[in-house]
């Protein structure tokens, strides 16, 4: 009996090690190099599966050696639970056929968003940014940036020279009474902080260009004109919705009468990410935000931008896709789960931002929590004994997912800490392995959906070499997202397209200053 169990365990282990070995050799080329310090995600999953599949087999062999039939029954029950958990998590698995269907539907929405006659009905709006020139390394001088996107905002100054790039910044608070007061009070506060910053950095008397990152829903009608559609993130300043926020900032600066600042452009954080990355890598043509929310911008041919009515001879335009709204028309219903629908039902924007709710940091932890709650109520986890926190909405933070998946296979240091924090100190190692498995399923689906989006953009542009700039906490801190994305994008892009993923450094701030720098450089060229 012991011999047969040992042979069974050896076969399982050999098969899994073979998978890991095969995958490792596949990653020996460009993909492995691009992964950097990230552990290979499939290798980690295989090792995790080996632990989960092999642990009870080993214990069974040890117990059988002592003739324990009772423990054999317990192990059989655990194996049955494991299989049921895997079956419940199958809803997070997407076949290649499904992923390619997602790509096809996204491509159709991109085309509709760009079209003059279809734009109004498209879920992916593809807004024009009116940015047609990218940094080329010839920009010189000092430039300011404002970055407003929450309860804090930043002022930055960058100094571009022949062989250096210097950037300094300071964070300022937006008090609650200003967030909920008048628009005039908000922009007066911003202008005052800008003046204080310029004094501190001894540029108060200089005439400087400024780029403005404004991370709220905008309808942009020019490089320096953006109409606020609605406030989010706790802001409710009166007199700003449906108004031009660039003009509001200019008016506040004028009311002071002591600043010589020219607002040269307004943008969002995805566009800033692309601009920041292209300054370092001229092949960058896509900017992605993958953090609390998600968005993408990319370089499109001007001839495809039907809403752009000028004929200035420039061949390209940065497009702000607002791809978080992909699926708002029901086009993603074929892959949505009961957990996705419940997240949407209890969100503040029900029926909106469907794609974002499947991939972004604001929602991934809650998707995991809902799955864990269901498994617990099915008596498949924690012996059916949950906790108040586990059953409380939004109590399972997305950072927990990253921490749990950072544990080495077979180790549960972070997982144990998270579960104890949630009042689940009674969790067994089998429970912790199952929790990790659920996290992996949700993370992998999110990474593959983002990969499908990026591959769709790469295929649409069809440039032979493209760098994708990415910013955001999910991509930055999840231990396997980078590798999962590299592997899936490489499978999905057309033959002949080479890509790499580049972590952005402060896209929303640096990118805004670079927009101002490029605009100034172009203005100088036209005036020469």
Coordinates of C-alpha atoms in Angstrom, one line a residue:
X1 CA 0.0 0.0 0.0
X2 CA 2.8 2.4 0.9
X3 CA 4.6 1.7 -2.3
X4 CA 1.5 2.4 -4.4
X5 CA 0.8 5.7 -2.7
X6 CA 4.5 6.7 -3.1
X7 CA 4.3 5.9 -6.8
X8 CA 1.1 7.9 -7.1
X9 CA 2.7 10.9 -5.3
X10 CA 5.8 10.6 -7.4
X11 CA 3.8 10.7 -10.7
X12 CA 1.9 13.8 -9.6
X13 CA 5.1 15.5 -8.5
X14 CA 6.9 14.6 -11.7
X15 CA 4.0 15.8 -13.9
X16 CA 3.9 19.1 -12.1
X17 CA 7.6 19.6 -12.1
X18 CA 7.5 18.8 -15.8
X19 CA 5.0 21.6 -16.4
X20 CA 7.2 24.0 -14.4
X21 CA 10.3 23.0 -16.3
X22 CA 8.6 23.3 -19.6
X23 CA 7.3 26.8 -18.7
X24 CA 10.6 27.9 -17.4
X25 CA 12.4 27.0 -20.6
X26 CA 9.7 28.8 -22.6
X27 CA 10.4 31.9 -20.6
X28 CA 14.1 31.8 -21.3
X29 CA 13.9 34.3 -24.1
X30 CA 12.6 37.8 -24.2
X31 CA 9.6 37.2 -22.0
X32 CA 11.7 35.9 -19.2
X33 CA 14.0 38.9 -19.5
X34 CA 11.1 41.4 -19.4
X35 CA 9.7 39.9 -16.3
X36 CA 12.5 41.2 -14.1
X37 CA 12.1 40.3 -10.4
X38 CA 8.6 38.9 -10.9
X39 CA 8.2 35.2 -10.1
X40 CA 6.9 33.3 -13.1
X41 CA 3.1 33.3 -12.5
X42 CA 2.4 29.9 -14.0
X43 CA 5.4 28.4 -12.2
X44 CA 4.0 29.7 -8.9
X45 CA 0.6 28.3 -9.7
X46 CA 2.0 25.0 -10.7
X47 CA 3.9 24.8 -7.4
X48 CA 0.8 25.9 -5.5
X49 CA -1.1 23.1 -7.3
X50 CA 1.6 20.6 -6.5
X51 CA 1.4 21.5 -2.8
X52 CA -2.4 21.4 -2.8
X53 CA -2.6 18.2 -4.8
X54 CA 0.3 16.4 -3.2
X55 CA 0.0 17.3 0.5
X56 CA -2.9 15.0 1.3
X57 CA -1.3 12.2 -0.8
X58 CA 1.8 12.4 1.3
X59 CA -0.2 12.5 4.5
X60 CA -2.3 9.6 3.3
X61 CA 0.8 7.6 2.7
X62 CA 2.1 8.4 6.2
X63 CA -1.2 7.6 7.8
X64 CA -1.8 4.4 5.8
X65 CA 1.6 3.3 6.9
X66 CA 0.2 3.4 10.4
X67 CA -3.0 1.8 9.3
X68 CA -5.3 4.8 9.9
X69 CA -8.5 4.2 7.9
X70 CA -10.3 7.1 9.8
X71 CA -7.8 9.7 8.6
X72 CA -8.1 8.3 5.1
X73 CA -11.8 9.2 5.2
X74 CA -10.9 12.7 6.4
X75 CA -8.5 13.2 3.5
X76 CA -11.1 11.9 1.1
X77 CA -13.5 14.5 2.4
X78 CA -10.9 17.3 2.0
X79 CA -10.2 16.2 -1.5
X80 CA -13.9 16.3 -2.3
X81 CA -14.0 19.9 -0.9
X82 CA -11.0 20.8 -3.0
X83 CA -12.7 19.6 -6.2
X84 CA -15.9 21.4 -5.4
X85 CA -13.9 24.7 -4.8
X86 CA -12.2 24.3 -8.1
X87 CA -15.5 23.7 -9.8
X88 CA -17.0 26.8 -8.2
X89 CA -14.0 28.9 -9.4
X90 CA -14.3 27.7 -13.0
X91 CA -16.5 30.7 -13.6
X92 CA -13.3 32.9 -13.5
X93 CA -11.6 30.8 -16.2
X94 CA -11.9 32.3 -19.8
X95 CA -11.1 30.1 -22.8
X96 CA -9.0 31.5 -25.6
X97 CA -12.1 31.6 -27.7
X98 CA -13.8 33.8 -25.1
X99 CA -10.8 36.1 -24.8
X100 CA -10.7 36.5 -28.6
X101 CA -14.4 37.3 -28.6
X102 CA -13.7 40.0 -26.0
X103 CA -11.0 41.4 -28.3
X104 CA -13.4 41.4 -31.3
X105 CA -16.1 43.3 -29.4
X106 CA -13.7 45.8 -28.0
X107 CA -12.3 46.5 -31.4
X108 CA -15.8 47.1 -32.7
X109 CA -16.4 49.6 -29.9
X110 CA -13.2 51.4 -30.6
X111 CA -14.2 51.9 -34.2
X112 CA -17.7 53.0 -33.1
X113 CA -16.1 55.5 -30.6
X114 CA -14.0 57.0 -33.3
X115 CA -16.8 57.2 -35.9
X116 CA -18.7 60.5 -36.3
X117 CA -22.1 58.7 -36.8
X118 CA -21.6 56.0 -34.2
X119 CA -19.7 57.9 -31.4
X120 CA -22.8 58.9 -29.4
X121 CA -23.9 55.2 -29.1
X122 CA -20.5 53.7 -28.4
X123 CA -19.7 52.4 -24.9
X124 CA -16.0 53.1 -25.5
X125 CA -16.0 56.8 -26.4
X126 CA -12.5 57.3 -27.7
X127 CA -12.3 60.9 -26.8
X128 CA -9.9 63.1 -28.7
X129 CA -7.1 64.6 -26.5
X130 CA -5.9 67.1 -29.2
X131 CA -2.4 66.0 -28.4
X132 CA -0.7 65.2 -31.7
X133 CA 2.9 65.8 -30.9
X134 CA 5.0 63.5 -28.6
X135 CA 8.2 64.5 -26.7
X136 CA 11.2 64.0 -28.9
X137 CA 14.0 64.9 -26.5
X138 CA 14.4 68.5 -27.8
X139 CA 12.2 70.1 -25.2
X140 CA 14.2 72.5 -22.9
X141 CA 13.3 74.7 -20.0
X142 CA 11.3 74.8 -16.8
X143 CA 7.7 73.7 -16.8
X144 CA 4.9 73.4 -14.2
X145 CA 2.3 70.8 -13.6
X146 CA -0.9 70.5 -11.5
X147 CA -2.2 67.1 -10.7
X148 CA -5.8 67.1 -9.3
X149 CA -7.5 63.8 -8.8
X150 CA -8.6 63.4 -5.2
X151 CA -8.4 64.8 -1.7
X152 CA -4.8 65.8 -2.3
X153 CA -3.3 67.5 -5.3
X154 CA 0.3 68.1 -6.4
X155 CA 2.2 70.9 -7.9
X156 CA 5.4 70.0 -9.8
X157 CA 8.2 71.7 -11.6
X158 CA 10.5 70.0 -14.1
X159 CA 13.7 71.3 -15.6
X160 CA 14.7 69.8 -19.0
X161 CA 18.3 70.3 -20.0
X162 CA 20.6 68.7 -22.6
X163 CA 21.6 65.8 -20.3
X164 CA 19.4 66.0 -17.3
X165 CA 15.8 65.8 -16.1
X166 CA 15.1 67.3 -12.7
X167 CA 11.7 67.2 -11.1
X168 CA 10.5 68.5 -7.7
X169 CA 7.0 68.4 -6.3
X170 CA 4.8 69.1 -3.3
X171 CA 1.5 67.7 -2.1
X172 CA -1.3 70.0 -0.9
X173 CA -4.5 69.0 0.8
X174 CA -8.0 69.9 -0.4
X175 CA -10.0 70.5 2.8
X176 CA -13.5 69.0 2.9
X177 CA -15.2 72.4 3.0
X178 CA -13.5 73.3 -0.3
X179 CA -14.3 69.9 -1.9
X180 CA -18.0 70.6 -1.1
X181 CA -18.0 74.4 -1.6
X182 CA -17.9 76.5 -4.7
X183 CA -15.9 76.1 -7.8
X184 CA -14.4 79.5 -7.3
X185 CA -13.1 78.6 -3.8
X186 CA -11.6 75.4 -5.2
X187 CA -9.6 77.0 -8.0
X188 CA -8.7 80.0 -5.8
X189 CA -7.2 77.4 -3.4
X190 CA -5.3 75.7 -6.2
X191 CA -4.0 79.1 -7.4
X192 CA -2.8 80.0 -3.9
X193 CA -0.9 76.8 -3.5
X194 CA 0.6 77.2 -6.9
X195 CA 1.8 80.7 -6.0
X196 CA 3.3 79.4 -2.7
X197 CA 5.1 76.6 -4.6
X198 CA 6.6 79.0 -7.1
X199 CA 7.9 81.2 -4.2
X200 CA 9.4 78.2 -2.5
X201 CA 11.2 77.2 -5.7
X202 CA 12.2 80.7 -6.6
X203 CA 10.4 80.9 -9.9
X204 CA 7.7 83.3 -8.7
X205 CA 8.7 86.0 -11.0
X206 CA 9.3 83.8 -14.1
X207 CA 6.8 83.2 -16.9
X208 CA 6.2 79.5 -17.1
X209 CA 4.0 77.0 -19.0
X210 CA 1.8 74.6 -17.1
X211 CA 0.2 71.3 -17.8
X212 CA -3.0 70.3 -15.9
X213 CA -3.8 66.7 -15.1
X214 CA -7.5 66.6 -14.1
X215 CA -8.6 63.1 -13.3
X216 CA -12.4 63.6 -13.4
X217 CA -14.8 62.8 -16.3
X218 CA -14.1 65.4 -19.0
X219 CA -15.4 66.1 -22.5
X220 CA -12.3 67.6 -24.1
X221 CA -12.9 70.0 -27.0
X222 CA -9.4 71.3 -27.4
X223 CA -5.9 70.9 -25.9
X224 CA -6.8 73.6 -23.4
X225 CA -10.5 73.2 -23.1
X226 CA -12.2 70.5 -21.0
X227 CA -15.8 70.4 -19.9
X228 CA -16.5 68.7 -16.6
X229 CA -19.2 66.0 -17.0
X230 CA -19.7 65.2 -13.3
X231 CA -17.8 65.3 -10.0
X232 CA -16.6 62.0 -8.4
X233 CA -14.4 61.1 -5.4
X234 CA -16.3 63.1 -2.9
X235 CA -16.2 66.5 -4.8
X236 CA -19.3 68.5 -5.3
X237 CA -18.1 72.0 -6.0
X238 CA -20.9 74.1 -7.4
X239 CA -20.7 76.0 -10.6
X240 CA -18.2 73.7 -12.3
X241 CA -20.2 70.8 -14.0
X242 CA -20.7 71.6 -17.7
X243 CA -18.1 74.3 -17.5
X244 CA -14.5 74.6 -18.8
X245 CA -12.2 73.7 -16.0
X246 CA -9.2 75.2 -17.8
X247 CA -10.9 78.5 -17.9
X248 CA -11.8 78.2 -14.2
X249 CA -8.1 77.8 -13.4
X250 CA -7.1 80.7 -15.7
X251 CA -9.7 82.9 -14.0
X252 CA -8.4 82.0 -10.5
X253 CA -4.8 82.9 -11.6
X254 CA -6.0 86.1 -13.1
X255 CA -7.9 87.1 -9.9
X256 CA -4.5 86.9 -8.1
X257 CA -2.8 89.1 -10.6
X258 CA 0.7 88.1 -9.4
X259 CA 1.4 84.9 -11.5
X260 CA 2.7 84.7 -15.0
X261 CA 1.5 81.2 -15.9
X262 CA 0.2 79.9 -19.2
X263 CA -2.0 76.8 -19.1
X264 CA -0.8 74.8 -22.2
X265 CA -2.8 71.6 -21.9
X266 CA -5.3 69.5 -20.0
X267 CA -5.1 65.7 -19.8
X268 CA -6.0 62.7 -17.7
X269 CA -3.7 60.2 -16.0
X270 CA -3.6 57.6 -18.8
X271 CA -2.5 60.3 -21.3
X272 CA 0.1 61.5 -18.8
X273 CA 1.4 57.9 -18.4
X274 CA 2.0 57.7 -22.2
X275 CA 3.7 61.1 -22.4
X276 CA 5.9 60.3 -19.4
X277 CA 7.0 56.9 -20.8
X278 CA 7.5 58.1 -24.4
X279 CA 10.0 60.7 -23.1
X280 CA 12.2 57.8 -21.9
X281 CA 11.3 55.3 -24.6
X282 CA 10.3 56.7 -28.1
X283 CA 8.5 53.5 -28.9
X284 CA 5.8 54.1 -26.3
X285 CA 2.4 54.3 -28.1
X286 CA 0.0 53.1 -25.4
X287 CA -0.6 54.3 -21.8
X288 CA -2.5 52.2 -19.3
X289 CA -3.8 53.0 -15.9
X290 CA -4.4 49.8 -13.8
X291 CA -4.9 50.9 -10.2
X292 CA -8.1 51.9 -8.3
X293 CA -9.7 52.4 -11.7
X294 CA -8.5 51.6 -15.2
X295 CA -8.2 53.4 -18.5
X296 CA -6.2 53.4 -21.7
X297 CA -4.9 55.8 -24.3
X298 CA -3.1 55.1 -27.5
X299 CA -1.8 56.7 -30.7
X300 CA -4.3 56.6 -33.5
X301 CA -4.0 57.6 -37.2
X302 CA -5.7 61.0 -37.6
X303 CA -7.5 59.8 -40.7
X304 CA -9.4 57.4 -38.4
X305 CA -10.5 60.2 -36.0
X306 CA -13.7 61.2 -37.7
X307 CA -14.6 63.7 -34.9
X308 CA -11.4 65.7 -35.6
X309 CA -12.4 68.2 -38.2
X310 CA -9.2 70.2 -38.6
X311 CA -6.8 69.5 -41.5
X312 CA -3.4 70.5 -40.1
X313 CA -1.4 67.8 -41.8
X314 CA -0.5 65.9 -38.7
X315 CA -0.8 62.2 -39.0
X316 CA -1.5 61.1 -35.4
X317 CA -3.7 61.8 -32.4
X318 CA -3.6 60.5 -28.8
X319 CA -7.0 58.9 -28.0
X320 CA -8.4 58.6 -24.5
X321 CA -10.5 55.4 -24.9
X322 CA -12.2 55.5 -21.5
X323 CA -12.3 51.7 -21.8
X324 CA -13.6 51.2 -18.3
X325 CA -17.1 51.7 -19.8
X326 CA -16.6 48.7 -22.2
X327 CA -19.5 46.3 -21.5
X328 CA -22.0 49.0 -20.4
X329 CA -24.1 47.9 -23.4
X330 CA -24.1 44.3 -22.3
X331 CA -21.3 43.1 -24.6
X332 CA -19.4 41.5 -21.7
X333 CA -22.4 39.7 -20.1
X334 CA -21.3 36.4 -21.6
X335 CA -18.3 36.3 -19.3
X336 CA -19.6 38.1 -16.2
X337 CA -20.2 36.0 -13.1
X338 CA -22.7 36.3 -10.2
X339 CA -19.9 38.0 -8.2
X340 CA -19.4 40.7 -10.9
X341 CA -23.2 41.3 -10.9
X342 CA -23.3 41.7 -7.2
X343 CA -20.4 44.1 -7.2
X344 CA -22.1 46.2 -9.8
X345 CA -25.5 46.1 -7.9
X346 CA -24.0 47.5 -4.8
X347 CA -21.7 50.1 -6.5
X348 CA -22.5 53.8 -6.7
X349 CA -22.6 53.7 -10.5
X350 CA -24.7 50.7 -11.2
X351 CA -24.6 49.5 -14.8
X352 CA -21.6 51.7 -15.5
X353 CA -17.9 51.0 -15.9
X354 CA -18.5 47.2 -16.3
X355 CA -15.0 46.4 -17.7
X356 CA -13.3 48.4 -15.0
X357 CA -15.3 46.5 -12.3
X358 CA -13.7 43.3 -13.6
X359 CA -10.1 44.4 -13.6
X360 CA -9.5 47.4 -11.3
X361 CA -8.2 47.6 -7.7
X362 CA -11.4 49.1 -6.3
X363 CA -13.3 45.9 -7.1
X364 CA -10.9 42.9 -7.2
X365 CA -10.8 42.4 -3.4
X366 CA -14.6 42.5 -3.2
X367 CA -14.9 39.9 -6.0
X368 CA -12.6 37.6 -4.0
X369 CA -14.5 38.2 -0.8
X370 CA -17.8 37.4 -2.4
X371 CA -16.4 34.1 -3.7
X372 CA -15.0 33.3 -0.3
X373 CA -18.3 34.1 1.4
X374 CA -20.1 31.7 -1.0
X375 CA -17.6 28.9 -0.4
X376 CA -17.9 29.4 3.3
X377 CA -21.7 29.2 3.3
X378 CA -21.4 26.0 1.2
X379 CA -19.3 24.6 4.1
X380 CA -16.2 24.3 1.8
X381 CA -14.1 26.8 3.7
X382 CA -13.3 27.4 7.4
X383 CA -15.6 24.5 8.4
X384 CA -18.5 26.7 7.5
X385 CA -17.6 29.3 10.2
X386 CA -17.1 32.7 8.7
X387 CA -16.7 36.0 10.5
X388 CA -18.5 39.3 10.6
X389 CA -15.7 41.0 8.6
X390 CA -15.7 38.3 5.9
X391 CA -19.4 38.8 5.5
X392 CA -19.0 42.6 5.4
X393 CA -19.0 44.4 2.1
X394 CA -15.6 45.7 0.9
X395 CA -13.7 44.4 3.9
X396 CA -11.3 42.3 1.8
X397 CA -9.0 44.9 0.3
X398 CA -7.3 44.3 -3.1
X399 CA -3.9 44.7 -1.3
X400 CA -4.7 41.5 0.5
X401 CA -4.8 39.7 -2.9
X402 CA -1.3 40.9 -3.7
X403 CA 0.0 40.0 -0.2
X404 CA -1.5 36.5 -0.3
X405 CA -0.1 35.8 -3.7
X406 CA 3.3 37.1 -2.6
X407 CA 3.7 34.1 -0.3
X408 CA 6.0 31.4 -1.6
X409 CA 4.2 28.2 -2.7
X410 CA 3.3 26.1 0.3
X411 CA 3.9 29.0 2.7
X412 CA 1.1 31.1 4.2
X413 CA 2.7 33.8 6.2
X414 CA 0.8 36.7 4.6
X415 CA -2.3 34.7 4.1
X416 CA -2.5 33.8 7.8
X417 CA -2.0 37.4 8.8
X418 CA -4.8 38.5 6.4
X419 CA -7.2 35.9 7.7
X420 CA -6.5 36.6 11.3
X421 CA -7.2 40.3 10.6
X422 CA -10.5 39.2 9.2
X423 CA -11.4 37.2 12.3
X424 CA -10.6 33.8 10.7
X425 CA -7.8 32.6 13.0
X426 CA -9.2 29.1 12.9
X427 CA -8.3 28.7 9.2
X428 CA -6.4 25.6 8.4
X429 CA -3.6 25.3 5.9
X430 CA -6.1 23.7 3.5
X431 CA -8.3 26.8 3.9
X432 CA -5.4 29.1 3.3
X433 CA -4.4 27.1 0.1
X434 CA -8.0 27.5 -1.1
X435 CA -8.0 31.2 -0.4
X436 CA -4.8 31.7 -2.4
X437 CA -6.4 29.7 -5.2
X438 CA -9.4 31.9 -5.3
X439 CA -7.1 35.0 -5.4
X440 CA -5.2 33.5 -8.2
X441 CA -8.3 32.8 -10.3
X442 CA -9.6 36.4 -9.9
X443 CA -6.2 37.9 -10.5
X444 CA -5.5 35.8 -13.6
X445 CA -8.9 36.7 -15.1
X446 CA -8.2 40.4 -14.5
X447 CA -4.7 40.1 -16.0
X448 CA -6.1 38.3 -19.1
X449 CA -8.8 40.8 -19.6
X450 CA -6.3 43.7 -19.5
X451 CA -4.1 41.8 -21.8
X452 CA -7.0 41.3 -24.3
X453 CA -7.5 45.1 -24.2
X454 CA -3.8 45.9 -24.8
X455 CA -3.5 43.3 -27.5
X456 CA -6.6 44.8 -29.3
X457 CA -4.9 48.2 -29.3
X458 CA -1.6 46.7 -30.5
X459 CA -3.3 44.9 -33.3
X460 CA -5.3 47.9 -34.3
X461 CA -2.2 50.1 -34.5
X462 CA -0.2 47.3 -36.2
X463 CA 3.2 49.0 -35.4
X464 CA 6.1 46.5 -35.5
X465 CA 7.6 47.6 -32.2
X466 CA 5.6 49.2 -29.3
X467 CA 6.2 49.9 -25.7
X468 CA 3.2 50.0 -23.4
X469 CA 3.5 52.4 -20.4
X470 CA 1.6 51.2 -17.4
X471 CA 0.9 52.9 -14.0
X472 CA -1.3 52.0 -11.1
X473 CA -1.2 50.1 -7.9
X474 CA -2.5 46.7 -9.2
X475 CA 0.2 46.5 -11.9
X476 CA 2.9 48.0 -9.6
X477 CA 2.3 45.8 -6.5
X478 CA 0.8 42.5 -7.6
X479 CA 3.6 39.9 -7.8
X480 CA 2.4 38.2 -10.9
X481 CA 0.4 40.6 -13.0
X482 CA 3.4 41.7 -15.2
X483 CA 4.2 38.1 -16.1
X484 CA 0.6 37.0 -16.7
X485 CA 0.1 40.0 -19.0
X486 CA 3.4 39.4 -21.0
X487 CA 2.5 35.8 -21.6
X488 CA -1.1 36.4 -22.6
X489 CA -0.4 39.5 -24.8
X490 CA 2.3 37.6 -26.7
X491 CA -0.2 34.9 -27.5
X492 CA -2.9 37.4 -28.6
X493 CA -0.9 39.9 -30.8
X494 CA -0.5 39.4 -34.5
X495 CA 2.8 37.7 -35.7
X496 CA 5.5 40.3 -36.3
X497 CA 4.4 42.7 -33.5
X498 CA 7.0 43.0 -30.7
X499 CA 6.1 44.7 -27.5
X500 CA 7.3 45.4 -24.0
X501 CA 5.6 46.6 -20.8
X502 CA 7.1 49.6 -19.0
X503 CA 6.3 50.8 -15.5
X504 CA 5.6 54.5 -15.6
X505 CA 7.2 56.9 -13.1
X506 CA 4.7 59.5 -12.0
X507 CA 2.8 59.8 -15.3
X508 CA 0.1 62.1 -14.0
X509 CA 2.6 64.7 -12.9
X510 CA 5.6 64.3 -15.2
X511 CA 3.3 63.7 -18.1
X512 CA 1.4 67.0 -17.6
X513 CA 4.6 69.0 -17.5
X514 CA 5.8 67.2 -20.7
X515 CA 2.5 68.1 -22.4
X516 CA 3.3 71.8 -21.6
X517 CA 6.9 71.3 -22.8
X518 CA 5.8 69.9 -26.1
X519 CA 3.1 72.5 -26.6
X520 CA 5.7 75.3 -26.0
X521 CA 8.2 73.7 -28.3
X522 CA 5.7 73.4 -31.1
X523 CA 4.6 77.0 -30.5
X524 CA 8.2 78.2 -30.8
X525 CA 8.7 76.3 -34.0
X526 CA 5.5 77.7 -35.5
X527 CA 6.6 81.2 -34.5
X528 CA 10.1 80.9 -35.9

